[in-house]
XYZ file of C-alpha atoms in Angstrom:
377
model
C 10.895 70.246 -4.816
C 7.930 67.957 -3.462
C 7.938 64.527 -4.860
C 5.566 63.930 -7.894
C 3.715 60.679 -6.194
C 1.194 60.560 -9.432
C 4.603 60.357 -11.526
C 5.900 57.858 -8.792
C 2.928 55.285 -9.451
C 2.743 56.116 -13.153
C -1.052 57.652 -13.012
C -2.529 60.624 -14.064
C -3.610 63.484 -11.575
C -7.539 62.356 -11.951
C -6.894 58.864 -11.526
C -9.411 56.995 -9.480
C -8.797 55.038 -6.116
C -9.295 51.798 -7.983
C -6.413 52.949 -10.283
C -4.285 54.134 -7.796
C -4.434 50.731 -6.045
C -4.027 48.524 -8.920
C -0.955 50.629 -10.150
C 0.660 50.449 -6.580
C -0.126 46.487 -6.564
C 1.429 45.952 -10.120
C 4.582 47.957 -8.962
C 4.922 46.298 -5.517
C 5.127 42.879 -7.280
C 7.851 43.940 -9.502
C 10.101 45.874 -7.253
C 9.564 43.956 -3.849
C 12.714 43.228 -1.910
C 11.901 39.514 -1.866
C 11.480 39.321 -5.650
C 14.189 42.223 -6.659
C 16.938 42.596 -3.556
C 18.806 45.077 -5.576
C 19.489 48.136 -3.264
C 18.583 50.802 -5.946
C 14.954 48.635 -6.241
C 14.916 48.909 -2.508
C 14.893 52.764 -2.986
C 12.412 52.417 -5.491
C 10.054 50.184 -3.457
C 10.172 52.609 -0.618
C 9.139 55.445 -2.948
C 6.037 53.669 -4.401
C 4.772 52.699 -1.000
C 5.150 56.044 0.510
C 3.218 57.694 -2.717
C 0.500 54.945 -2.306
C 0.508 56.096 1.557
C -0.435 59.612 0.504
C -2.619 59.094 -2.700
C -4.671 56.320 -1.047
C -5.895 58.320 2.034
C -8.283 61.007 0.990
C -7.107 63.733 3.690
C -3.623 63.233 2.854
C -4.374 63.452 -1.059
C -6.130 66.459 -0.437
C -3.214 68.260 1.508
C -0.614 67.009 -1.232
C -2.964 68.351 -3.851
C -3.044 71.630 -2.498
C 0.706 71.570 -2.523
C 1.510 70.054 0.784
C 3.688 66.992 1.434
C 1.971 64.969 4.204
C 4.423 62.146 4.091
C 7.573 64.535 5.106
C 5.568 64.745 8.512
C 4.480 61.267 9.018
C 4.823 59.602 12.429
C 7.046 57.216 12.190
C 9.367 57.850 9.204
C 9.850 60.149 6.153
C 10.003 59.596 2.360
C 9.841 55.635 2.265
C 9.132 55.120 5.555
C 6.485 52.618 6.404
C 5.632 54.689 9.856
C 1.903 54.560 11.130
C 0.830 55.151 7.308
C 1.842 51.641 6.508
C -1.811 50.454 7.810
C -1.908 49.518 3.704
C 0.318 46.642 4.384
C -2.527 44.396 3.495
C -1.980 45.755 -0.020
C 1.214 44.376 -0.355
C 0.046 41.114 0.707
C -3.026 41.279 -1.643
C -0.388 42.072 -4.403
C 1.540 38.703 -3.689
C -1.287 36.435 -2.536
C -4.344 37.851 -4.146
C -6.411 39.024 -1.508
C -6.041 41.108 1.515
C -6.324 40.101 5.332
C -9.790 40.180 6.892
C -10.241 42.851 8.925
C -12.839 43.377 11.586
C -14.426 40.585 13.897
C -15.862 37.622 12.389
C -19.629 37.005 13.191
C -20.273 34.062 15.502
C -23.393 33.301 13.184
C -22.558 31.114 10.163
C -24.482 28.937 8.169
C -25.163 25.453 8.971
C -24.006 22.273 7.162
C -26.183 20.297 4.702
C -27.543 16.800 5.722
C -28.396 13.801 3.882
C -30.636 10.878 4.918
C -31.536 7.613 2.975
C -35.344 6.990 2.554
C -36.494 3.237 1.451
C -39.450 2.867 -0.688
C -41.216 0.148 -2.762
C -41.291 -0.030 -6.354
C -44.957 1.039 -6.597
C -44.255 4.389 -4.547
C -41.298 5.315 -7.380
C -43.635 4.387 -10.135
C -46.462 6.674 -9.089
C -45.007 9.048 -6.315
C -46.135 9.377 -2.710
C -45.914 11.347 0.373
C -43.366 10.013 3.247
C -43.094 10.763 7.118
C -39.817 10.983 7.712
C -37.524 11.468 11.300
C -34.652 13.774 10.963
C -31.615 14.315 13.672
C -30.236 17.645 13.237
C -28.817 20.864 14.925
C -31.642 23.353 15.842
C -31.749 26.569 17.332
C -31.252 26.493 21.291
C -34.477 27.022 22.811
C -32.877 28.313 26.035
C -30.365 31.025 24.719
C -32.303 31.219 21.411
C -29.203 30.881 19.685
C -26.994 33.791 21.262
C -24.858 31.050 23.460
C -25.303 33.195 26.533
C -26.813 31.777 29.479
C -30.196 33.589 30.333
C -29.677 36.985 31.718
C -26.156 37.498 30.424
C -24.803 38.508 27.319
C -21.673 38.730 24.990
C -19.141 41.236 26.272
C -16.367 42.921 24.427
C -13.061 41.614 24.502
C -11.002 43.566 26.717
C -7.534 42.066 24.358
C -8.613 43.511 21.320
C -11.490 45.886 22.230
C -14.050 44.249 20.133
C -11.575 44.543 16.739
C -11.380 41.012 16.193
C -7.735 41.194 15.848
C -4.229 42.296 17.898
C -1.720 44.049 15.908
C 2.360 43.839 16.378
C 4.725 46.269 14.919
C 8.071 45.231 13.894
C 10.952 47.435 12.446
C 12.851 45.831 9.560
C 15.514 47.626 6.992
C 12.164 49.050 5.273
C 10.859 50.542 8.103
C 8.250 49.573 10.780
C 6.118 46.700 9.552
C 2.381 46.254 11.121
C 1.248 42.926 11.395
C -2.278 41.775 12.419
C -3.630 38.288 13.547
C -6.863 37.105 15.208
C -7.238 37.587 18.673
C -5.904 34.800 20.914
C -8.555 35.542 23.739
C -11.894 35.721 21.635
C -10.844 33.940 18.562
C -11.407 36.936 16.420
C -15.018 37.433 17.383
C -14.382 40.571 19.320
C -16.618 39.480 21.927
C -16.326 36.820 24.628
C -19.245 34.954 26.206
C -18.081 34.908 30.183
C -21.501 32.629 31.224
C -21.850 30.155 28.256
C -25.646 28.720 27.979
C -25.709 25.450 29.808
C -27.877 23.736 27.332
C -25.888 24.427 24.309
C -22.558 25.348 25.878
C -22.378 28.241 24.318
C -22.925 26.859 20.360
C -26.263 28.432 20.177
C -27.694 25.255 18.961
C -28.665 21.722 20.010
C -29.325 18.441 18.600
C -32.860 17.281 18.112
C -35.183 15.152 16.597
C -37.844 16.442 14.273
C -40.608 14.995 11.892
C -40.782 16.156 8.222
C -43.212 15.386 5.269
C -41.460 14.615 2.291
C -43.217 14.759 -1.215
C -41.782 11.767 -3.310
C -42.056 12.648 -7.277
C -43.393 9.904 -9.351
C -40.311 8.078 -11.502
C -37.509 8.355 -8.700
C -34.750 5.478 -8.959
C -31.918 4.200 -6.768
C -29.946 7.492 -6.152
C -32.133 10.098 -6.996
C -32.011 12.923 -4.148
C -34.540 15.230 -3.200
C -33.415 18.682 -1.832
C -35.285 20.416 1.172
C -33.990 23.961 1.419
C -33.126 25.207 4.695
C -34.063 21.917 6.790
C -30.400 20.833 7.355
C -28.342 21.822 10.579
C -28.903 25.056 11.799
C -25.352 26.941 11.868
C -23.534 28.019 14.961
C -24.799 31.087 16.571
C -28.227 29.990 15.550
C -27.102 30.915 11.650
C -29.441 29.838 8.811
C -29.820 26.196 8.590
C -28.290 24.215 5.685
C -30.117 21.959 2.769
C -31.461 18.575 3.783
C -31.017 16.141 0.959
C -33.147 12.825 0.767
C -31.399 9.944 -1.071
C -34.037 7.147 -2.521
C -33.204 3.981 -2.094
C -35.556 1.484 -3.886
C -36.810 -1.951 -2.240
C -36.423 -5.191 -4.626
C -39.710 -6.519 -6.039
C -40.574 -9.932 -5.815
C -41.821 -10.080 -9.317
C -40.771 -6.961 -11.431
C -37.158 -5.963 -12.281
C -36.328 -2.398 -13.025
C -34.542 -1.330 -16.197
C -34.482 2.454 -16.279
C -38.298 3.335 -16.739
C -39.316 -0.300 -18.268
C -40.138 -3.085 -15.788
C -39.476 -6.911 -16.597
C -40.860 -10.019 -15.367
C -41.030 -13.533 -16.834
C -44.117 -16.147 -16.724
C -43.722 -19.687 -17.320
C -46.262 -21.843 -19.266
C -46.224 -25.430 -20.386
C -45.445 -26.727 -23.776
C -49.146 -26.992 -24.831
C -50.223 -23.729 -23.723
C -47.326 -22.408 -25.847
C -48.313 -24.256 -28.865
C -52.068 -23.756 -28.556
C -52.340 -20.152 -27.248
C -53.634 -18.972 -23.870
C -54.463 -15.893 -21.488
C -51.952 -16.140 -18.522
C -53.220 -13.695 -15.635
C -50.835 -11.374 -14.680
C -50.560 -8.481 -11.555
C -49.029 -5.445 -12.549
C -48.555 -2.279 -10.667
C -52.104 -1.132 -12.274
C -54.132 -4.311 -11.060
C -54.808 -7.522 -12.845
C -54.370 -8.010 -16.525
C -54.514 -10.897 -18.978
C -51.400 -11.467 -21.010
C -52.381 -12.701 -24.547
C -49.962 -15.684 -25.217
C -50.885 -16.445 -29.225
C -50.112 -19.834 -30.417
C -46.663 -20.743 -31.348
C -45.328 -18.683 -28.947
C -41.619 -19.883 -28.331
C -39.415 -19.718 -25.099
C -37.450 -16.484 -24.638
C -40.033 -14.569 -26.450
C -41.061 -11.482 -25.120
C -44.495 -9.588 -24.950
C -44.469 -5.826 -24.363
C -47.291 -4.270 -22.419
C -47.323 -0.475 -23.039
C -47.737 2.110 -20.389
C -47.561 -0.301 -17.643
C -44.340 0.521 -16.383
C -42.485 3.464 -14.449
C -43.675 6.897 -14.758
C -41.163 9.155 -16.692
C -39.619 11.603 -13.820
C -39.116 14.376 -16.591
C -41.834 14.414 -19.032
C -45.034 12.543 -19.554
C -45.949 9.054 -19.931
C -44.783 5.527 -18.764
C -42.159 3.095 -19.628
C -43.257 -0.495 -20.813
C -44.117 -3.636 -18.802
C -41.935 -6.342 -20.804
C -43.224 -9.957 -20.346
C -40.502 -12.749 -21.001
C -42.182 -16.075 -21.727
C -40.486 -19.475 -20.407
C -41.919 -22.534 -22.211
C -41.122 -25.874 -19.927
C -40.884 -29.180 -21.263
C -42.034 -32.595 -19.433
C -39.347 -34.447 -17.958
C -41.107 -37.245 -17.811
C -44.490 -38.635 -19.405
C -47.209 -41.390 -18.587
C -47.563 -43.996 -21.363
C -50.697 -42.676 -22.718
C -48.985 -39.189 -23.049
C -46.032 -40.731 -24.650
C -47.953 -42.462 -27.089
C -49.829 -39.129 -28.215
C -46.909 -37.348 -28.655
C -45.779 -40.249 -30.643
C -48.659 -40.089 -32.869
C -47.998 -36.146 -32.946
C -44.836 -36.831 -34.294
C -45.903 -39.355 -36.950
C -48.465 -36.884 -38.046
C -45.949 -34.037 -38.564
C -43.943 -36.496 -40.580
C -41.041 -36.656 -37.774
C -40.972 -40.389 -36.962
C -40.996 -43.159 -39.189
C -43.724 -45.939 -38.761
C -41.260 -48.449 -36.656
C -40.536 -45.480 -34.315
C -37.062 -44.933 -35.693
C -35.840 -41.556 -36.521
C -35.017 -40.519 -39.957
C -31.341 -40.224 -40.209
C -30.049 -36.676 -40.194
C -33.404 -35.473 -38.934
C -33.733 -33.718 -35.420
C -37.817 -32.911 -35.254
C -40.210 -32.048 -32.804
C -40.354 -35.626 -31.366
C -36.425 -36.474 -31.179
C -36.172 -32.927 -29.494
C -38.762 -33.855 -26.726
C -36.964 -37.131 -26.027
C -33.960 -35.541 -25.738
C -35.401 -33.266 -22.910
C -37.330 -36.692 -21.406
C -34.065 -38.337 -21.266
C -32.227 -35.270 -19.890
C -29.730 -34.791 -22.530
């Protein structure tokens, strides 16, 4: 009586090939001799392999469904023998490692690697955006062989060792029967073809190094470390394969006046004590041109004055940051006699000094602070 291969795998007679394959992988993981060395389990493992050998082959499955048993006459072994039908050994490997071995020759054409260069720009270019011309050294398609890798007038030839399959097979015998394993062809390295006469320009790689010019648009608001992606402008792949991407990394040069913090700019203006007391207007060269900063009377050292929309353009969204002006008030370190007399009179008017010129006990008024500054204390 013929073996019920559907029952062996635990599937219905109308099961799809995908269901048959999943059932086999599940049982192979459970019953493989390396996992379960029990002799009865080994016999069971041979049965599921034979069942899968028949049901996974459309022609053998058709014969079996009509009442025949293709496994009984399979070359290299009866039921349970791996024989020539164990071409699905990769399915067992897939059951354990999650993927089957690659079949067929691999392509000589592959995608190229991504590349990255650094681009230095000034603060105003980062604030408003700009366009830059850059020089890039990358791999490009060899113009001599057009990426084929073979010398002009020649071409790649089918490997005579693997006959174009890209792999060679070896059959070994074990207690389970004949086991066929495959590995990349050592002569063609798995490509299935060999290049007898490589291109003298690229040595068969299909690409060469070359310098070329590119125009890069720098958007407003970029900062240190910002990377701009140029799709398809990177390295051309082996065999003239598609190019990778080019990344332009922005580096912002230091500015002599402004310091950048996010999208805000900061600077410092220094004014004399009299200007801080009386108020003044200080000219300042901003990124937008010359402007006057209004210093109000009584401005203290360390006070900041914001100028709206004078900073860096926001990279995402509209508007700009602020320009924040920090005020530094200087105190004179030495006075002429007339200047000192005027300061004493000012202190007297403000009630910060006795008529004799001595300080009021416990007070540190304007004049006393100035006196300390003059003396370097």
